[in-house]
Amino acid sequence: MPDEEVLEEGVLNPVQPEIQAPLLQSLLADNEATPATEPTGEEAPNPLPDPTDEVDCVVIGTGAGGAPLLARLAMAGLKVVALEAGPRRDPTKDYATDEKAQSFLFWNDERLSAGQNPVAFGKNNSGTGVGGSTLHYTAYTPRAHRGDLKLHTDFGQGVDWPFGIEELEPYYEEIEYFLGISGPTPYPWDPTRRKGYPLAPLPLNGAALLMQRACAQLGIQTSPAANAALSARYYQEGIGWREACTNRGFCQAGCNRGAKASMDVTFLPLAESYGAEIRADAYVTEIERDASGRVVAVVYEQHGHTVRQRCRHLFLCAGAVETPRLLMLNELALNSGQVGKHFMAHPGMQVWGTFDEDIRPYKGIPGGLISEDTHRPKDADFAGGYLLQSIGVMPVTFATQMVRQRKLWGQPLRDYMRTYNHTAGINILGDCMPHAANYMELSDEKDARGLPKPRLHFTAQENEQRMNRHAEKIMRQIWEAAGAKDIWAFERYAHVIGTARMGLSGDDAVVNPDGKAFDVPNLYICDNSVFPSALSVNPALTIMALSLRTADKFLAALRA
């Protein structure tokens, strides 16, 4: 494979990245010669804690749900400990520029899939290690729309969120500036924003340039997407200067440069600089309660030891599979009957084409171009909406999809893969309605630790099927306008959402609008499991916003 750090003429849009915020321009000028601080290396095992020691808060999980609130709680002066099932790694040493070499970032414990559209796990949905799923997320960070939180009000389907978008907007803005989001200002589908993005958009890769050209012909508005990857050097509190993206295309794996805003190079160093303790390789098995039902301790396995940590408050941020699994295993917060229920997965239909142009789909930020003209299509026969985005893909992932969808194998597969560098894709990210037929349960089958494996049932309902048909038609039109040959579609479902949803009443929700469990007075849940609906955008930014909001609501209650 050619050197991935060389920008080839005609492949990447030669836009000069620039810092848009005046304060950051000044900081960069003053620190131009200051080298970036390298990420922390792999840590030694923590000494066993004093069994009598009680911390203010234990946070389970260090991804988009756990890391921001961990930092917020530590900055408030609380004694906080985070437990992460996976190890801490040094991206500069442990992340090889190789697609298969980074599979250790995925949550690879077996999860059982059922239903008519069984959802793939591993790299599709979750991660392990200090930083959680953000270690290998694609850094796509569009904001949710106002209507995304009011599906039932607008369509009479699904459920509304227990608060409006105005509750999230200040946190969106804070996170965009803290992480250093690269994106367009103004944003075409939300021109009333108070502040633009701090950094200019990243360069467009081959697929994005093709999509941009074709959409212009069809009258579809497009824009460079908002990405949590740096288009210029950026100062990061707790870690120093982070370097700009080099367009290597490895966002779907780990970024060894630190340009992608994963939690291990953003919120977690900030949390540790304020005294938070992160214990890696700590797999939680038990949550203890006293006679009144309050959580009093968490039990976990670490380096062959069983460790018990006492706490005054527990924040469960383990994701939409491990969070309900822990609740079920410990018979915790089950009174509503909603734990594990209404599992959702975003429709992520992809359409691929082969072009005469040299595309090099492994180069550049994978999701470089976006259109939200389809957020509420006028001709829709479904509730909700979706976004369109260009996509890049690594060769092994692409070959795997070819095998699954087109059933190519052996010589026919090898022949087709010779056209890989001339391949470009578009996909959607769409709303998914909560449905009783889609849920998670504990199976009778045990994992290596002797615990029941989770089984997730998912069947795309009529609304998702109609959305996919609508989107596939538009994406095929785009690629036809761009001159594609051999156009084909691949139906997929991305992200894991729901399973412990929030609401106004413990009769039909697990947590209240502030993330506090209805059944357990000192338990909070903060991850994508609490989403009442899936949203028509990628979840990472909203998870982080919820994380900060949950921390602030908790701290306000503590002060009161």
Coordinates of C-alpha atoms in Angstrom, one line a residue:
M1 CA 0.0 0.0 0.0
P2 CA 1.4 3.5 -0.9
D3 CA 2.6 5.8 1.8
E4 CA -0.7 6.9 3.4
E5 CA 0.7 10.2 4.7
V6 CA 1.4 11.6 1.2
L7 CA -1.5 13.8 -0.1
E8 CA -1.9 12.9 -3.8
E9 CA -2.9 15.6 -6.2
G10 CA -6.5 15.2 -7.1
V11 CA -7.2 12.9 -4.2
L12 CA -7.5 15.3 -1.4
N13 CA -9.0 18.8 -1.6
P14 CA -6.0 21.2 -1.2
V15 CA -7.8 23.4 1.3
Q16 CA -5.3 25.0 3.7
P17 CA -6.5 24.1 7.3
E18 CA -6.7 27.1 9.5
I19 CA -7.7 28.0 13.0
Q20 CA -10.8 30.2 13.1
A21 CA -11.0 31.2 16.8
P22 CA -8.9 34.4 17.5
L23 CA -7.8 33.2 20.9
L24 CA -6.4 30.0 19.5
Q25 CA -4.7 31.9 16.7
S26 CA -2.9 33.8 19.4
L27 CA -2.0 30.7 21.4
L28 CA -0.7 29.0 18.3
A29 CA 1.5 32.0 17.4
D30 CA 3.0 32.0 20.9
N31 CA 3.6 28.3 21.0
E32 CA 4.6 27.4 17.4
A33 CA 7.8 25.8 18.5
T34 CA 6.3 24.0 21.5
P35 CA 6.3 20.2 20.8
A36 CA 3.2 18.2 21.5
T37 CA 3.2 16.2 24.7
E38 CA 3.1 12.5 24.0
P39 CA 0.2 10.4 25.4
T40 CA 0.7 8.5 28.6
G41 CA 2.2 5.1 28.1
E42 CA 0.9 1.8 29.3
E43 CA 0.4 1.9 33.1
A44 CA 1.6 -0.5 35.7
P45 CA -1.2 -2.4 37.6
N46 CA -2.7 -0.2 40.3
P47 CA -2.0 -1.2 43.9
L48 CA -5.0 -2.8 45.6
P49 CA -7.1 -0.1 47.2
D50 CA -7.6 0.1 51.0
P51 CA -10.8 -2.0 51.6
T52 CA -12.0 0.6 54.1
D53 CA -11.5 3.5 51.6
E54 CA -14.7 5.1 50.3
V55 CA -14.6 7.4 47.3
D56 CA -17.3 10.0 46.4
C57 CA -18.0 8.5 43.0
V58 CA -17.2 5.4 41.0
V59 CA -17.6 5.7 37.2
I60 CA -17.8 2.5 35.2
G61 CA -16.6 3.0 31.7
T62 CA -14.2 5.6 30.2
G63 CA -15.8 6.3 26.8
A64 CA -18.0 9.2 25.6
G65 CA -20.4 8.7 28.5
G66 CA -17.9 8.3 31.4
A67 CA -14.9 10.5 30.5
P68 CA -16.6 13.9 30.4
L69 CA -18.4 13.5 33.7
L70 CA -15.3 12.0 35.3
A71 CA -13.5 15.2 34.4
R72 CA -16.3 17.4 35.6
L73 CA -16.6 15.6 39.0
A74 CA -12.8 15.7 39.5
M75 CA -12.7 19.4 38.7
A76 CA -15.4 19.9 41.4
G77 CA -13.0 18.5 44.0
L78 CA -14.7 15.1 44.4
K79 CA -12.7 11.9 45.0
V80 CA -13.5 9.9 41.9
V81 CA -12.4 6.5 40.5
A82 CA -13.0 5.2 37.0
L83 CA -13.1 1.5 36.2
E84 CA -12.3 0.5 32.7
A85 CA -12.6 -3.2 31.5
G86 CA -9.8 -2.8 29.0
P87 CA -6.1 -1.8 29.2
R88 CA -4.4 1.6 28.9
R89 CA -2.3 1.8 25.7
D90 CA 0.1 4.2 24.2
P91 CA -1.2 5.2 20.7
T92 CA 2.2 6.2 19.5
K93 CA 3.6 2.8 20.2
D94 CA 0.7 0.4 20.1
Y95 CA -1.4 1.5 17.1
A96 CA 0.2 0.1 14.0
T97 CA -0.8 1.5 10.6
D98 CA -2.5 -1.7 9.7
E99 CA -6.2 -2.4 9.5
K100 CA -6.2 -5.8 11.3
A101 CA -3.6 -5.0 13.9
Q102 CA -5.9 -2.8 15.9
S103 CA -8.7 -5.3 16.5
F104 CA -7.7 -5.2 20.2
L105 CA -9.6 -1.9 20.4
F106 CA -13.0 -3.6 19.9
W107 CA -15.1 -5.2 22.5
N108 CA -14.5 -8.7 21.2
D109 CA -16.3 -10.7 23.9
E110 CA -19.0 -12.8 22.1
R111 CA -22.4 -11.1 22.0
L112 CA -25.3 -13.1 20.5
S113 CA -27.4 -11.5 17.7
A114 CA -30.9 -12.5 16.9
G115 CA -33.9 -11.2 14.9
Q116 CA -34.4 -10.8 11.2
N117 CA -31.6 -8.1 11.0
P118 CA -29.1 -9.3 13.5
V119 CA -26.7 -6.5 14.4
A120 CA -22.9 -7.0 14.1
F121 CA -20.8 -6.2 17.1
G122 CA -17.0 -5.8 17.7
K123 CA -15.8 -2.9 15.6
N124 CA -19.3 -2.0 14.6
N125 CA -20.5 -0.9 18.0
S126 CA -18.2 -0.9 21.0
G127 CA -14.7 -0.6 22.3
T128 CA -12.5 -1.6 25.1
G129 CA -9.5 0.2 26.7
V130 CA -9.0 3.6 28.4
G131 CA -11.1 5.7 26.1
G132 CA -13.8 3.2 25.3
S133 CA -15.5 3.2 21.9
T134 CA -14.0 6.6 21.1
L135 CA -10.7 4.9 20.5
H136 CA -12.1 3.7 17.1
Y137 CA -15.1 5.9 16.4
T138 CA -15.0 7.8 13.1
A139 CA -15.1 11.1 14.9
Y140 CA -18.2 12.2 13.1
T141 CA -19.9 14.8 15.4
P142 CA -23.0 16.4 14.0
R143 CA -25.4 17.9 16.4
A144 CA -28.9 16.5 16.9
H145 CA -31.8 18.6 15.5
R146 CA -34.6 20.1 17.6
G147 CA -37.1 17.7 16.0
D148 CA -35.0 14.6 16.7
L149 CA -36.0 14.9 20.4
K150 CA -39.7 15.3 19.6
L151 CA -40.6 12.4 17.3
H152 CA -43.9 11.6 19.0
T153 CA -44.9 15.2 19.0
D154 CA -44.1 15.5 15.3
F155 CA -45.1 12.1 13.9
G156 CA -47.2 10.4 16.6
Q157 CA -44.6 7.6 16.7
G158 CA -41.8 6.7 19.1
V159 CA -41.4 8.8 22.2
D160 CA -40.2 12.3 23.0
W161 CA -37.1 13.0 25.0
P162 CA -37.9 14.5 28.5
F163 CA -36.3 17.8 27.6
G164 CA -35.7 19.9 24.5
I165 CA -32.6 20.6 22.4
E166 CA -32.0 23.8 24.3
E167 CA -30.8 21.7 27.3
L168 CA -28.0 20.2 25.1
E169 CA -27.0 23.2 23.0
P170 CA -24.6 24.8 25.5
Y171 CA -22.9 21.5 26.1
Y172 CA -22.6 20.9 22.3
E173 CA -20.8 24.2 22.1
E174 CA -18.5 23.5 25.1
I175 CA -17.5 20.1 23.8
E176 CA -16.9 21.4 20.2
Y177 CA -14.4 24.0 21.6
F178 CA -12.8 21.6 24.1
L179 CA -12.2 18.8 21.6
G180 CA -11.3 21.1 18.7
I181 CA -14.0 20.2 16.2
S182 CA -13.2 20.9 12.5
G183 CA -16.2 22.0 10.6
P184 CA -17.9 24.6 8.4
T185 CA -19.0 28.0 9.7
P186 CA -21.8 28.8 9.3
Y187 CA -23.3 25.4 9.4
P188 CA -25.8 25.2 6.5
W189 CA -28.6 23.3 8.3
D190 CA -28.3 25.3 11.6
P191 CA -27.4 28.9 10.7
T192 CA -28.5 30.4 14.0
R193 CA -25.8 28.9 16.1
R194 CA -24.2 31.3 18.6
K195 CA -20.7 30.2 17.7
G196 CA -19.1 28.5 14.7
Y197 CA -16.6 25.6 14.9
P198 CA -13.2 26.4 16.3
L199 CA -11.3 24.9 13.3
A200 CA -11.8 24.9 9.6
P201 CA -13.1 21.8 7.9
L202 CA -10.7 18.9 7.0
P203 CA -9.8 18.3 3.4
L204 CA -12.2 16.3 1.3
N205 CA -11.2 12.8 0.1
G206 CA -11.9 11.3 -3.3
A207 CA -15.4 10.0 -2.4
A208 CA -16.4 13.3 -0.9
L209 CA -15.3 15.2 -4.0
L210 CA -17.3 12.9 -6.2
M211 CA -20.4 13.2 -4.0
Q212 CA -20.1 17.0 -3.8
R213 CA -20.0 17.3 -7.6
A214 CA -22.9 15.0 -8.2
C215 CA -25.1 16.5 -5.5
A216 CA -24.6 19.9 -7.0
Q217 CA -25.9 18.6 -10.3
L218 CA -29.0 17.2 -8.5
G219 CA -29.7 20.2 -6.4
I220 CA -28.8 18.5 -3.1
Q221 CA -26.9 20.8 -0.7
T222 CA -23.7 19.5 0.8
S223 CA -21.1 20.7 3.2
P224 CA -17.8 19.5 4.7
A225 CA -18.8 17.5 7.8
A226 CA -18.1 18.3 11.5
N227 CA -15.3 16.0 12.6
A228 CA -13.6 15.6 16.0
A229 CA -10.2 15.4 14.2
L230 CA -7.9 18.4 14.1
S231 CA -7.3 20.4 10.9
A232 CA -4.6 22.4 12.8
R233 CA -2.6 22.1 15.9
Y234 CA -4.8 22.6 19.0
Y235 CA -4.0 23.1 22.7
Q236 CA -5.5 20.5 25.0
E237 CA -5.7 21.2 28.7
G238 CA -4.2 18.3 30.6
I239 CA -2.1 17.0 27.6
G240 CA -0.6 20.0 25.8
W241 CA -0.5 20.6 22.0
R242 CA -2.2 18.0 19.8
E243 CA -1.0 17.7 16.2
A244 CA -3.2 18.1 13.2
C245 CA -4.7 15.2 11.2
T246 CA -2.4 13.9 8.4
N247 CA -5.3 12.3 6.4
R248 CA -4.1 8.7 6.9
G249 CA -7.7 7.4 7.0
F250 CA -7.3 5.3 10.1
C251 CA -10.1 7.0 12.1
Q252 CA -12.1 3.7 12.2
A253 CA -9.2 2.3 14.1
G254 CA -7.0 4.1 16.5
C255 CA -5.3 7.4 15.7
N256 CA -1.6 7.1 16.6
R257 CA -1.1 10.8 16.1
G258 CA -3.6 12.0 18.7
A259 CA -5.4 14.2 16.1
K260 CA -8.7 12.4 16.7
A261 CA -10.5 13.5 19.8
S262 CA -10.8 10.2 21.6
M263 CA -11.3 10.4 25.3
D264 CA -7.8 9.1 26.1
V265 CA -6.3 12.4 24.7
T266 CA -9.0 14.8 25.8
F267 CA -11.3 14.4 28.8
L268 CA -9.3 11.7 30.6
P269 CA -6.0 13.5 30.8
L270 CA -8.0 16.5 32.1
A271 CA -9.7 14.3 34.7
E272 CA -6.4 12.9 35.9
S273 CA -4.8 16.4 36.1
Y274 CA -7.5 17.2 38.7
G275 CA -6.9 14.0 40.7
A276 CA -9.2 11.4 39.2
E277 CA -7.9 7.9 39.3
I278 CA -8.4 5.6 36.3
R279 CA -8.0 1.8 36.9
A280 CA -7.5 -0.1 33.7
D281 CA -8.2 -3.8 33.2
A282 CA -10.9 -3.6 35.8
Y283 CA -13.9 -5.7 34.8
V284 CA -16.9 -5.1 37.0
T285 CA -18.9 -8.1 38.1
E286 CA -21.0 -7.0 41.1
I287 CA -22.7 -3.9 42.4
E288 CA -23.4 -4.1 46.2
R289 CA -26.3 -2.4 48.0
D290 CA -27.2 -1.9 51.6
A291 CA -30.6 -2.7 53.2
S292 CA -32.1 0.6 52.0
G293 CA -31.2 -0.2 48.4
R294 CA -28.3 2.3 48.1
V295 CA -25.2 1.3 46.2
V296 CA -22.3 0.9 48.7
A297 CA -19.6 -0.8 46.7
V298 CA -18.5 -2.1 43.3
V299 CA -16.6 -5.4 42.9
Y300 CA -14.3 -6.0 39.9
E301 CA -11.7 -8.4 38.6
Q302 CA -8.2 -6.9 37.9
H303 CA -5.0 -8.8 37.2
G304 CA -6.2 -12.0 38.9
H305 CA -7.5 -10.2 42.0
T306 CA -11.1 -9.6 43.1
V307 CA -11.2 -6.0 44.3
R308 CA -14.0 -4.2 46.2
Q309 CA -14.3 -0.4 46.0
R310 CA -16.7 1.4 48.4
C311 CA -18.4 4.5 47.0
R312 CA -21.1 7.0 47.9
H313 CA -22.4 7.3 44.3
L314 CA -22.2 5.2 41.2
F315 CA -22.2 6.3 37.5
L316 CA -22.8 3.5 35.1
C317 CA -21.4 4.4 31.7
A318 CA -20.7 1.1 30.1
G319 CA -22.7 1.4 26.9
A320 CA -26.0 0.1 25.7
V321 CA -25.0 -3.6 26.1
E322 CA -22.8 -3.8 29.2
T323 CA -24.9 -1.2 31.1
P324 CA -28.2 -3.2 30.9
R325 CA -26.2 -6.4 31.3
L326 CA -24.8 -5.2 34.7
L327 CA -28.2 -4.1 35.8
M328 CA -29.7 -7.5 35.0
L329 CA -26.8 -9.5 36.5
N330 CA -27.2 -7.5 39.8
E331 CA -31.1 -7.2 39.6
L332 CA -30.7 -3.4 39.8
A333 CA -33.2 -0.7 38.6
L334 CA -35.5 -3.3 37.1
N335 CA -38.9 -2.0 38.5
S336 CA -39.9 -0.2 35.3
G337 CA -39.5 -3.3 33.2
Q338 CA -37.5 -1.2 30.6
V339 CA -34.0 -2.5 31.2
G340 CA -32.9 -4.1 27.9
K341 CA -36.1 -3.1 26.2
H342 CA -36.5 -0.9 23.0
F343 CA -33.1 -1.6 21.6
M344 CA -32.4 0.5 18.6
A345 CA -29.7 0.6 15.8
H346 CA -29.3 3.3 13.2
P347 CA -30.1 2.4 9.6
G348 CA -26.8 2.7 7.9
M349 CA -27.5 1.7 4.3
Q350 CA -24.5 2.1 2.0
V351 CA -24.3 2.4 -1.8
W352 CA -21.0 1.7 -3.6
G353 CA -19.9 2.5 -7.1
T354 CA -16.8 1.9 -9.2
F355 CA -15.3 4.9 -11.1
D356 CA -12.7 5.6 -13.7
E357 CA -11.1 8.1 -11.4
D358 CA -8.4 7.1 -8.9
I359 CA -10.3 7.4 -5.6
R360 CA -8.0 5.8 -3.0
P361 CA -10.8 5.1 -0.5
Y362 CA -8.4 4.6 2.4
K363 CA -7.2 8.2 2.3
G364 CA -8.6 11.1 4.3
I365 CA -11.2 11.5 7.0
P366 CA -13.8 8.7 6.1
G367 CA -16.9 10.8 6.5
G368 CA -15.8 14.0 4.8
L369 CA -19.0 15.4 3.3
I370 CA -22.5 15.6 4.7
S371 CA -25.9 16.5 3.5
E372 CA -28.8 17.0 5.9
D373 CA -31.3 17.9 3.2
T374 CA -32.9 14.5 4.0
H375 CA -33.5 15.3 7.7
R376 CA -37.2 15.7 6.9
P377 CA -37.7 14.8 3.3
K378 CA -40.9 16.2 1.8
D379 CA -41.7 13.0 -0.1
A380 CA -41.0 10.7 2.9
D381 CA -43.4 7.9 3.7
F382 CA -41.7 7.3 7.1
A383 CA -41.3 9.1 10.4
G384 CA -38.0 10.8 11.2
G385 CA -35.2 11.3 8.8
Y386 CA -31.5 10.7 8.0
L387 CA -28.3 12.3 6.9
L388 CA -26.1 11.4 3.9
Q389 CA -22.4 11.2 4.1
S390 CA -19.5 10.2 1.9
I391 CA -17.5 7.2 3.3
G392 CA -14.0 5.9 3.0
V393 CA -13.2 2.3 3.7
M394 CA -10.2 0.1 4.4
P395 CA -9.6 -2.9 2.0
V396 CA -10.2 -5.8 4.4
T397 CA -13.5 -4.2 5.6
F398 CA -14.5 -3.6 2.0
A399 CA -13.7 -7.2 1.0
T400 CA -15.7 -8.5 4.0
Q401 CA -18.7 -6.5 2.9
M402 CA -18.3 -7.8 -0.7
V403 CA -18.4 -11.4 0.7
R404 CA -21.5 -10.7 2.8
Q405 CA -23.5 -8.8 0.3
R406 CA -22.4 -10.0 -3.2
K407 CA -21.3 -13.5 -2.2
L408 CA -18.0 -13.2 -4.0
W409 CA -15.3 -15.6 -3.0
G410 CA -12.0 -16.9 -4.4
Q411 CA -10.9 -15.6 -7.8
P412 CA -14.0 -13.4 -8.4
L413 CA -13.4 -11.6 -5.1
R414 CA -9.7 -11.1 -6.0
D415 CA -10.7 -9.8 -9.4
Y416 CA -13.1 -7.3 -8.0
M417 CA -10.7 -6.1 -5.3
R418 CA -8.4 -5.0 -8.1
T419 CA -10.8 -2.1 -8.6
Y420 CA -10.6 -1.1 -4.9
N421 CA -8.8 2.1 -5.5
H422 CA -11.5 3.2 -7.9
T423 CA -14.3 2.6 -5.3
A424 CA -16.4 5.2 -3.5
G425 CA -19.3 5.0 -1.1
I426 CA -22.2 7.0 0.4
N427 CA -24.2 5.9 3.4
I428 CA -27.0 7.2 5.6
L429 CA -27.3 7.5 9.3
G430 CA -31.0 7.5 10.2
D431 CA -33.6 7.5 12.9
C432 CA -34.7 4.1 14.4
M433 CA -38.0 3.8 16.2
P434 CA -38.1 2.0 19.6
H435 CA -40.1 -1.2 19.2
A436 CA -41.0 -3.9 21.7
A437 CA -39.7 -6.6 19.4
N438 CA -36.2 -5.3 19.7
Y439 CA -34.6 -6.0 23.0
M440 CA -31.6 -7.4 25.0
E441 CA -31.7 -10.4 27.3
L442 CA -29.2 -12.6 29.2
S443 CA -28.8 -15.9 27.4
D444 CA -28.1 -19.3 29.0
E445 CA -24.8 -19.4 27.3
K446 CA -21.8 -18.4 29.5
D447 CA -18.7 -16.4 28.6
A448 CA -15.1 -17.1 29.6
R449 CA -15.8 -15.4 33.0
G450 CA -18.8 -17.7 33.6
L451 CA -21.3 -14.8 33.1
P452 CA -24.4 -15.0 30.8
K453 CA -23.7 -13.7 27.4
P454 CA -26.0 -10.9 26.2
R455 CA -28.4 -11.7 23.3
L456 CA -29.8 -8.8 21.3
H457 CA -32.8 -9.1 19.1
F458 CA -33.2 -6.7 16.2
T459 CA -35.6 -6.6 13.3
A460 CA -35.9 -3.6 11.1
Q461 CA -39.5 -2.4 11.3
E462 CA -41.6 -0.9 8.5
N463 CA -40.4 2.6 9.3
E464 CA -36.7 1.6 8.9
Q465 CA -37.4 -0.4 5.8
R466 CA -39.2 2.5 4.1
M467 CA -36.3 4.9 5.1
N468 CA -33.8 2.5 3.6
R469 CA -35.7 2.3 0.3
H470 CA -36.0 6.1 0.2
A471 CA -32.3 6.6 0.9
E472 CA -31.0 3.9 -1.5
K473 CA -32.9 5.5 -4.4
I474 CA -31.3 8.9 -3.7
M475 CA -27.8 7.5 -3.2
R476 CA -28.0 5.5 -6.5
Q477 CA -29.1 8.7 -8.3
I478 CA -26.0 10.5 -6.8
W479 CA -23.6 7.9 -8.0
E480 CA -25.2 7.7 -11.4
A481 CA -24.8 11.5 -11.8
A482 CA -21.2 11.0 -10.7
G483 CA -20.6 8.5 -13.5
A484 CA -20.3 5.3 -11.4
K485 CA -20.4 1.8 -12.8
D486 CA -21.4 -1.4 -11.0
I487 CA -23.5 0.3 -8.3
W488 CA -24.6 -1.9 -5.5
A489 CA -26.2 -1.5 -2.0
F490 CA -25.2 -2.9 1.4
E491 CA -27.8 -2.9 4.1
R492 CA -26.4 -2.5 7.6
Y493 CA -27.3 -1.1 11.1
A494 CA -24.8 0.9 13.2
H495 CA -24.5 1.8 16.9
V496 CA -26.3 0.2 19.8
I497 CA -28.9 2.5 21.4
G498 CA -31.6 2.4 24.1
T499 CA -32.0 -0.5 26.6
A500 CA -32.2 1.8 29.7
R501 CA -34.1 4.8 28.5
M502 CA -34.7 8.0 30.4
G503 CA -38.1 9.6 30.9
L504 CA -40.4 11.4 33.2
S505 CA -41.8 8.4 35.2
G506 CA -40.4 5.2 36.6
D507 CA -43.4 3.4 35.1
D508 CA -41.8 3.5 31.6
A509 CA -38.2 4.6 32.1
V510 CA -35.1 3.5 34.0
V511 CA -33.7 7.0 34.7
N512 CA -35.1 10.5 35.1
P513 CA -34.1 13.4 32.8
D514 CA -31.0 14.0 34.9
G515 CA -29.8 10.4 34.5
K516 CA -30.7 9.3 38.0
A517 CA -32.2 5.9 38.4
F518 CA -35.8 5.9 39.6
D519 CA -35.2 2.8 41.7
V520 CA -31.8 3.4 43.3
P521 CA -31.1 6.8 45.0
N522 CA -27.4 7.0 44.3
L523 CA -27.2 5.4 40.9
Y524 CA -26.8 7.4 37.7
I525 CA -26.6 6.0 34.1
C526 CA -25.0 8.0 31.3
D527 CA -24.4 6.5 27.9
N528 CA -26.3 5.8 24.8
S529 CA -28.5 3.3 26.7
V530 CA -30.5 6.2 28.1
F531 CA -31.5 7.6 24.6
P532 CA -35.3 7.4 24.3
S533 CA -35.0 7.6 20.5
A534 CA -32.0 7.0 18.2
L535 CA -31.6 10.5 16.7
S536 CA -30.9 11.1 13.0
V537 CA -27.2 11.8 13.6
N538 CA -24.2 10.0 15.0
P539 CA -24.5 9.6 18.8
A540 CA -21.0 10.5 20.2
L541 CA -21.4 14.2 20.5
T542 CA -24.8 13.9 22.2
I543 CA -23.5 11.2 24.6
M544 CA -20.7 13.6 25.7
A545 CA -23.2 16.5 26.0
L546 CA -25.5 14.3 28.2
S547 CA -22.4 13.3 30.2
L548 CA -21.6 16.9 31.1
R549 CA -25.3 17.7 31.8
T550 CA -25.6 14.7 34.1
A551 CA -22.5 15.7 36.0
D552 CA -23.8 19.3 36.4
K553 CA -27.3 18.1 37.6
F554 CA -25.6 15.8 40.1
L555 CA -23.3 18.5 41.4
A556 CA -26.2 20.9 41.7
A557 CA -28.2 18.4 43.7
L558 CA -25.1 17.7 45.9
R559 CA -24.7 21.3 46.7
A560 CA -28.4 21.6 47.5

